[in-house]
One Martini backbone bead per residue (centre of mass of N, CA, C, O) as a GRO file, in nm:
protein
  300
    1MET     BB    1   0.332  -2.369  -0.890
    2SER     BB    2   0.244  -2.081  -1.000
    3LEU     BB    3   0.034  -1.906  -1.197
    4PHE     BB    4   0.250  -1.719  -1.307
    5SER     BB    5   0.437  -1.945  -1.413
    6ARG     BB    6   0.235  -2.086  -1.601
    7ARG     BB    7   0.191  -1.845  -1.782
    8GLU     BB    8   0.480  -1.818  -1.879
    9LEU     BB    9   0.503  -2.098  -2.004
   10LEU     BB   10   0.282  -2.057  -2.217
   11VAL     BB   11   0.415  -1.823  -2.359
   12ARG     BB   12   0.683  -1.966  -2.426
   13SER     BB   13   0.556  -2.211  -2.582
   14ALA     BB   14   0.420  -2.020  -2.803
   15GLY     BB   15   0.615  -1.791  -2.853
   16LEU     BB   16   0.793  -1.487  -2.855
   17GLY     BB   17   0.797  -1.419  -3.160
   18THR     BB   18   0.514  -1.304  -3.188
   19LEU     BB   19   0.566  -1.055  -3.017
   20ALA     BB   20   0.806  -0.946  -3.177
   21ALA     BB   21   0.655  -0.915  -3.453
   22THR     BB   22   0.448  -0.693  -3.317
   23GLY     BB   23   0.619  -0.517  -3.094
   24ILE     BB   24   0.569  -0.678  -2.825
   25ALA     BB   25   0.656  -0.676  -2.503
   26HIS     BB   26   0.738  -0.870  -2.250
   27PRO     BB   27   0.637  -0.774  -1.913
   28PHE     BB   28   0.787  -1.025  -1.791
   29PRO     BB   29   0.999  -1.203  -1.631
   30ALA     BB   30   1.192  -1.444  -1.686
   31ILE     BB   31   1.256  -1.750  -1.619
   32GLY     BB   32   1.549  -1.725  -1.440
   33ALA     BB   33   1.629  -1.445  -1.433
   34PRO     BB   34   1.855  -1.238  -1.386
   35PRO     BB   35   1.861  -0.960  -1.201
   36ALA     BB   36   1.967  -0.765  -1.425
   37GLN     BB   37   1.720  -0.806  -1.620
   38LEU     BB   38   1.491  -0.672  -1.438
   39GLY     BB   39   1.623  -0.351  -1.475
   40GLU     BB   40   1.641  -0.253  -1.783
   41ASN     BB   41   1.327  -0.182  -1.796
   42PRO     BB   42   1.058  -0.025  -1.788
   43ALA     BB   43   0.748  -0.031  -1.725
   44VAL     BB   44   0.468  -0.094  -1.853
   45PRO     BB   45   0.181   0.009  -1.918
   46GLY     BB   46  -0.107   0.045  -1.698
   47ARG     BB   47  -0.395   0.035  -1.472
   48LEU     BB   48  -0.189   0.096  -1.242
   49LYS     BB   49  -0.084   0.281  -0.970
   50GLN     BB   50   0.255   0.297  -0.871
   51SER     BB   51   0.425   0.257  -0.563
   52LEU     BB   52   0.639   0.346  -0.281
   53CYS     BB   53   0.802   0.291   0.015
   54ARG     BB   54   1.036   0.448   0.209
   55TRP     BB   55   1.158   0.274   0.458
   56PRO     BB   56   1.331   0.045   0.299
   57TYR     BB   57   1.514   0.327   0.194
   58SER     BB   58   1.655   0.502   0.436
   59LYS     BB   59   1.968   0.502   0.337
   60MET     BB   60   1.850   0.681   0.124
   61SER     BB   61   1.806   0.949  -0.027
   62LEU     BB   62   1.527   1.103  -0.129
   63PRO     BB   63   1.615   1.230  -0.398
   64GLU     BB   64   1.738   0.966  -0.513
   65LEU     BB   65   1.488   0.789  -0.495
   66CYS     BB   66   1.310   0.961  -0.676
   67ARG     BB   67   1.484   0.956  -0.928
   68ARG     BB   68   1.506   0.650  -0.975
   69THR     BB   69   1.194   0.575  -0.969
   70LYS     BB   70   1.101   0.760  -1.192
   71GLN     BB   71   1.271   0.624  -1.418
   72MET     BB   72   1.118   0.342  -1.381
   73GLY     BB   73   0.780   0.433  -1.332
   74PHE     BB   74   0.694   0.568  -1.087
   75ALA     BB   75   0.430   0.771  -0.949
   76ALA     BB   76   0.517   0.732  -0.634
   77ILE     BB   77   0.527   0.806  -0.270
   78ASP     BB   78   0.534   0.668   0.054
   79LEU     BB   79   0.558   0.772   0.373
   80LEU     BB   80   0.569   1.090   0.438
   81TYR     BB   81   0.665   1.364   0.588
   82PRO     BB   82   0.590   1.690   0.582
   83GLU     BB   83   0.903   1.779   0.540
   84GLU     BB   84   0.911   1.585   0.260
   85TRP     BB   85   0.712   1.678   0.037
   86SER     BB   86   0.894   1.890  -0.117
   87VAL     BB   87   1.108   1.692  -0.215
   88ALA     BB   88   0.927   1.534  -0.406
   89ALA     BB   89   0.823   1.773  -0.571
   90ASP     BB   90   1.107   1.864  -0.677
   91ALA     BB   91   1.125   1.564  -0.826
   92GLY     BB   92   0.832   1.495  -0.951
   93VAL     BB   93   0.676   1.356  -0.700
   94THR     BB   94   0.425   1.190  -0.562
   95VAL     BB   95   0.229   1.181  -0.268
   96SER     BB   96   0.040   0.892  -0.173
   97MET     BB   97   0.148   0.904   0.141
   98GLY     BB   98   0.097   1.057   0.456
   99TYR     BB   99   0.187   1.212   0.740
  100ALA     BB  100   0.069   1.421   0.993
  101SER     BB  101   0.316   1.318   1.175
  102ARG     BB  102   0.591   1.305   1.414
  103ARG     BB  103   0.580   1.006   1.619
  104ASP     BB  104   0.524   0.805   1.866
  105LYS     BB  105   0.318   0.537   1.860
  106PHE     BB  106   0.146   0.532   1.594
  107ILE     BB  107   0.000   0.251   1.589
  108ALA     BB  108  -0.114   0.229   1.890
  109THR     BB  109  -0.243   0.517   1.827
  110GLY     BB  110  -0.594   0.524   1.813
  111PHE     BB  111  -0.949   0.539   1.752
  112ASN     BB  112  -1.041   0.319   1.974
  113ASP     BB  113  -0.950   0.557   2.173
  114PRO     BB  114  -1.075   0.844   2.309
  115ALA     BB  115  -0.803   0.949   2.437
  116ASN     BB  116  -0.686   1.006   2.126
  117HIS     BB  117  -0.861   1.216   1.968
  118ALA     BB  118  -0.731   1.491   2.013
  119LEU     BB  119  -0.463   1.426   1.882
  120LEU     BB  120  -0.557   1.317   1.603
  121LEU     BB  121  -0.736   1.557   1.519
  122GLY     BB  122  -0.519   1.774   1.539
  123GLU     BB  123  -0.331   1.662   1.324
  124LEU     BB  124  -0.537   1.659   1.087
  125GLU     BB  125  -0.627   1.955   1.095
  126SER     BB  126  -0.337   2.051   1.017
  127ALA     BB  127  -0.267   1.858   0.761
  128LEU     BB  128  -0.489   1.880   0.541
  129PRO     BB  129  -0.428   2.160   0.416
  130HIS     BB  130  -0.133   2.094   0.351
  131ALA     BB  131  -0.188   1.854   0.166
  132ALA     BB  132  -0.354   2.001  -0.045
  133GLN     BB  133  -0.132   2.205  -0.124
  134ALA     BB  134   0.081   1.951  -0.183
  135ARG     BB  135  -0.074   1.710  -0.321
  136VAL     BB  136  -0.172   1.508  -0.104
  137THR     BB  137  -0.390   1.233  -0.117
  138ASN     BB  138  -0.290   1.097   0.165
  139LEU     BB  139  -0.362   0.990   0.507
  140ILE     BB  140  -0.250   0.825   0.780
  141ALA     BB  141  -0.409   0.577   0.997
  142MET     BB  142  -0.523   0.430   1.314
  143PHE     BB  143  -0.679   0.201   1.530
  144GLY     BB  144  -0.506   0.042   1.730
  145ASN     BB  145  -0.464  -0.082   2.030
  146ARG     BB  146  -0.576  -0.265   2.260
  147VAL     BB  147  -0.811  -0.203   2.534
  148PRO     BB  148  -0.890  -0.229   2.838
  149GLY     BB  149  -1.251  -0.233   2.837
  150ILE     BB  150  -1.253  -0.250   2.510
  151ASP     BB  151  -1.445  -0.370   2.297
  152GLU     BB  152  -1.522  -0.416   1.974
  153PRO     BB  153  -1.783  -0.249   1.951
  154ALA     BB  154  -1.659  -0.003   2.095
  155ALA     BB  155  -1.424   0.041   1.900
  156ILE     BB  156  -1.594   0.098   1.654
  157ALA     BB  157  -1.749   0.339   1.770
  158ASN     BB  158  -1.497   0.512   1.825
  159CYS     BB  159  -1.398   0.530   1.535
  160VAL     BB  160  -1.646   0.659   1.417
  161ALA     BB  161  -1.653   0.912   1.592
  162GLY     BB  162  -1.373   1.024   1.515
  163LEU     BB  163  -1.383   1.014   1.197
  164ALA     BB  164  -1.645   1.185   1.164
  165LYS     BB  165  -1.504   1.456   1.250
  166ILE     BB  166  -1.292   1.459   0.995
  167ALA     BB  167  -1.444   1.416   0.725
  168PRO     BB  168  -1.530   1.706   0.636
  169LEU     BB  169  -1.237   1.812   0.601
  170ALA     BB  170  -1.145   1.603   0.394
  171GLU     BB  171  -1.360   1.678   0.185
  172LYS     BB  172  -1.287   1.977   0.150
  173HIS     BB  173  -0.969   1.895   0.060
  174GLY     BB  174  -0.938   1.612  -0.094
  175VAL     BB  175  -0.850   1.409   0.144
  176THR     BB  176  -0.751   1.087   0.243
  177VAL     BB  177  -0.826   0.883   0.512
  178CYS     BB  178  -0.613   0.607   0.594
  179VAL     BB  179  -0.688   0.300   0.747
  180GLU     BB  180  -0.501   0.044   0.882
  181LEU     BB  181  -0.439  -0.290   0.814
  182LEU     BB  182  -0.314  -0.533   1.051
  183ASN     BB  183  -0.115  -0.761   1.199
  184SER     BB  184  -0.121  -0.964   1.519
  185LYS     BB  185   0.066  -1.229   1.474
  186VAL     BB  186   0.366  -1.096   1.394
  187ASP     BB  187   0.408  -0.759   1.403
  188HIS     BB  188   0.123  -0.648   1.581
  189PRO     BB  189   0.059  -0.689   1.877
  190GLY     BB  190  -0.278  -0.583   1.960
  191TYR     BB  191  -0.406  -0.507   1.709
  192GLN     BB  192  -0.734  -0.428   1.610
  193GLY     BB  193  -0.707  -0.388   1.285
  194ASP     BB  194  -0.697  -0.735   1.179
  195HIS     BB  195  -0.969  -0.709   1.004
  196THR     BB  196  -1.182  -0.636   0.760
  197ALA     BB  197  -1.449  -0.625   0.921
  198PHE     BB  198  -1.368  -0.400   1.109
  199GLY     BB  199  -1.310  -0.181   0.897
  200VAL     BB  200  -1.587  -0.186   0.753
  201ALA     BB  201  -1.759  -0.107   0.996
  202VAL     BB  202  -1.634   0.172   1.014
  203MET     BB  203  -1.688   0.274   0.726
  204ARG     BB  204  -1.994   0.251   0.739
  205GLY     BB  205  -2.028   0.453   0.975
  206VAL     BB  206  -1.899   0.698   0.827
  207ASN     BB  207  -1.951   0.733   0.518
  208SER     BB  208  -1.687   0.836   0.341
  209PRO     BB  209  -1.492   0.934   0.062
  210ARG     BB  210  -1.245   1.033   0.291
  211VAL     BB  211  -1.277   0.739   0.433
  212LYS     BB  212  -1.044   0.469   0.437
  213LEU     BB  213  -0.879   0.186   0.349
  214LEU     BB  214  -0.574   0.021   0.422
  215TYR     BB  215  -0.488  -0.248   0.222
  216ASP     BB  216  -0.280  -0.496   0.343
  217ILE     BB  217  -0.189  -0.779   0.194
  218TYR     BB  218   0.013  -0.902   0.385
  219HIS     BB  219  -0.156  -0.885   0.649
  220MET     BB  220  -0.422  -1.032   0.540
  221GLN     BB  221  -0.292  -1.301   0.472
  222ILE     BB  222  -0.214  -1.373   0.763
  223MET     BB  223  -0.511  -1.347   0.894
  224GLU     BB  224  -0.722  -1.457   0.622
  225GLY     BB  225  -0.701  -1.431   0.338
  226ASP     BB  226  -0.890  -1.419   0.064
  227VAL     BB  227  -0.813  -1.163  -0.108
  228ILE     BB  228  -0.978  -1.123  -0.371
  229ARG     BB  229  -1.264  -1.149  -0.257
  230THR     BB  230  -1.236  -0.925  -0.046
  231ILE     BB  231  -1.182  -0.696  -0.242
  232ARG     BB  232  -1.439  -0.722  -0.412
  233ASP     BB  233  -1.643  -0.684  -0.163
  234ASN     BB  234  -1.464  -0.396  -0.052
  235ILE     BB  235  -1.375  -0.161  -0.253
  236SER     BB  236  -1.551   0.086  -0.150
  237TRP     BB  237  -1.351   0.095   0.130
  238ILE     BB  238  -1.093   0.132  -0.053
  239GLY     BB  239  -0.792   0.363  -0.091
  240HIS     BB  240  -0.550   0.146  -0.047
  241PHE     BB  241  -0.231  -0.023  -0.116
  242HIS     BB  242  -0.026  -0.297   0.000
  243THR     BB  243   0.276  -0.473  -0.032
  244GLY     BB  244   0.395  -0.822   0.029
  245GLY     BB  245   0.566  -1.090   0.110
  246VAL     BB  246   0.463  -1.435   0.184
  247PRO     BB  247   0.682  -1.456   0.387
  248GLY     BB  248   0.877  -1.160   0.527
  249ARG     BB  249   0.845  -0.903   0.340
  250HIS     BB  250   0.927  -0.943   0.044
  251GLU     BB  251   0.921  -1.023  -0.241
  252ILE     BB  252   0.653  -1.066  -0.512
  253ASN     BB  253   0.735  -1.338  -0.608
  254ASP     BB  254   0.799  -1.690  -0.628
  255SER     BB  255   0.910  -1.691  -0.315
  256GLN     BB  256   0.601  -1.678  -0.255
  257GLU     BB  257   0.240  -1.730  -0.196
  258LEU     BB  258   0.159  -1.501  -0.386
  259ASN     BB  259  -0.042  -1.371  -0.665
  260TYR     BB  260   0.015  -1.057  -0.779
  261HIS     BB  261  -0.090  -1.054  -1.065
  262ALA     BB  262  -0.380  -1.142  -0.995
  263ILE     BB  263  -0.439  -0.918  -0.792
  264ALA     BB  264  -0.394  -0.678  -0.982
  265ALA     BB  265  -0.612  -0.758  -1.185
  266ALA     BB  266  -0.851  -0.751  -0.987
  267ILE     BB  267  -0.823  -0.451  -0.918
  268ALA     BB  268  -0.841  -0.335  -1.208
  269ASP     BB  269  -1.128  -0.463  -1.274
  270LEU     BB  270  -1.258  -0.244  -1.055
  271ASN     BB  271  -1.162   0.048  -1.130
  272TYR     BB  272  -0.914   0.134  -0.983
  273GLN     BB  273  -0.761   0.474  -0.908
  274ALA     BB  274  -0.551   0.433  -0.714
  275TYR     BB  275  -0.302   0.300  -0.508
  276VAL     BB  276  -0.010   0.082  -0.536
  277ALA     BB  277   0.210  -0.005  -0.272
  278HIS     BB  278   0.539  -0.090  -0.208
  279GLU     BB  279   0.617  -0.291   0.113
  280PHE     BB  280   0.910  -0.415   0.076
  281VAL     BB  281   1.205  -0.609   0.156
  282PRO     BB  282   1.480  -0.636   0.005
  283THR     BB  283   1.735  -0.897  -0.076
  284ARG     BB  284   1.889  -0.752  -0.266
  285SER     BB  285   2.162  -0.557  -0.324
  286ASP     BB  286   1.968  -0.443  -0.551
  287PRO     BB  287   1.661  -0.298  -0.503
  288PHE     BB  288   1.581  -0.211  -0.802
  289LEU     BB  289   1.528  -0.495  -0.909
  290SER     BB  290   1.278  -0.548  -0.729
  291LEU     BB  291   1.110  -0.305  -0.826
  292ALA     BB  292   1.101  -0.381  -1.125
  293GLU     BB  293   0.959  -0.650  -1.078
  294ALA     BB  294   0.703  -0.536  -0.941
  295LEU     BB  295   0.607  -0.368  -1.175
  296ARG     BB  296   0.562  -0.607  -1.367
  297ILE     BB  297   0.370  -0.783  -1.198
  298CYS     BB  298   0.158  -0.515  -1.165
  299THR     BB  299   0.125  -0.516  -1.475
  300VAL     BB  300  -0.219  -0.499  -1.645
   0.00000   0.00000   0.00000
């Protein structure tokens, strides 16, 4: 049984009548609650700003996704292309993470290889002013796949050199370039930024308030675990979070191995002010029930 479940049991055994008497609603789904119950009410206010990623809901139109999730209580939406930013804005939804461009091999083509720097810097130089004007808070970037002949120290140095060139422009426009940590064990074989230590070494070298890590909890659980301690030790280098259940990248409830309520509380306790974005693939026929559940789990 997870810590989340034990906590719920303690609350239930103490009697939910006490909460009802004070007018405070229990913010977490009841144990064994049918899926319909999970989506009845919007998430209670909490200390974290929660967002969701676009791609798991690509079959739904973006305006409809924005409308539905805004009603649920989501603050923003992640991973939109530049031509989509105005669609979210028209729906009254913040873009919490944008792409600088739409192109192939986005993950594999990263700052670890100097051959990519002209392309990547050109994209960001064009996108950063646009993002600032559109009030897009973050742009995503990648470390890239390993390259023969470039060892890890050289890859770190290459990333520092490339990102240091774009840092002043990001600072000027108040937009953060977030470089993502991904797993190379299951989903992205060959990806170089597959451990927190690699990413932190790059961030230390760049040392900019507008170049940060996108710490994907799903990916880092697969690669190294020890999630809460790692976040606490490195929060100054982290600008954004993604969630996902392990294994499988599905719901973040008791069907998987992580205690996301405890992780969310640990992040909030660090006075983290940016976004936590849900990037899981729902298994329920109605994905909004899973999103409502995630909102509750990460409301602390």
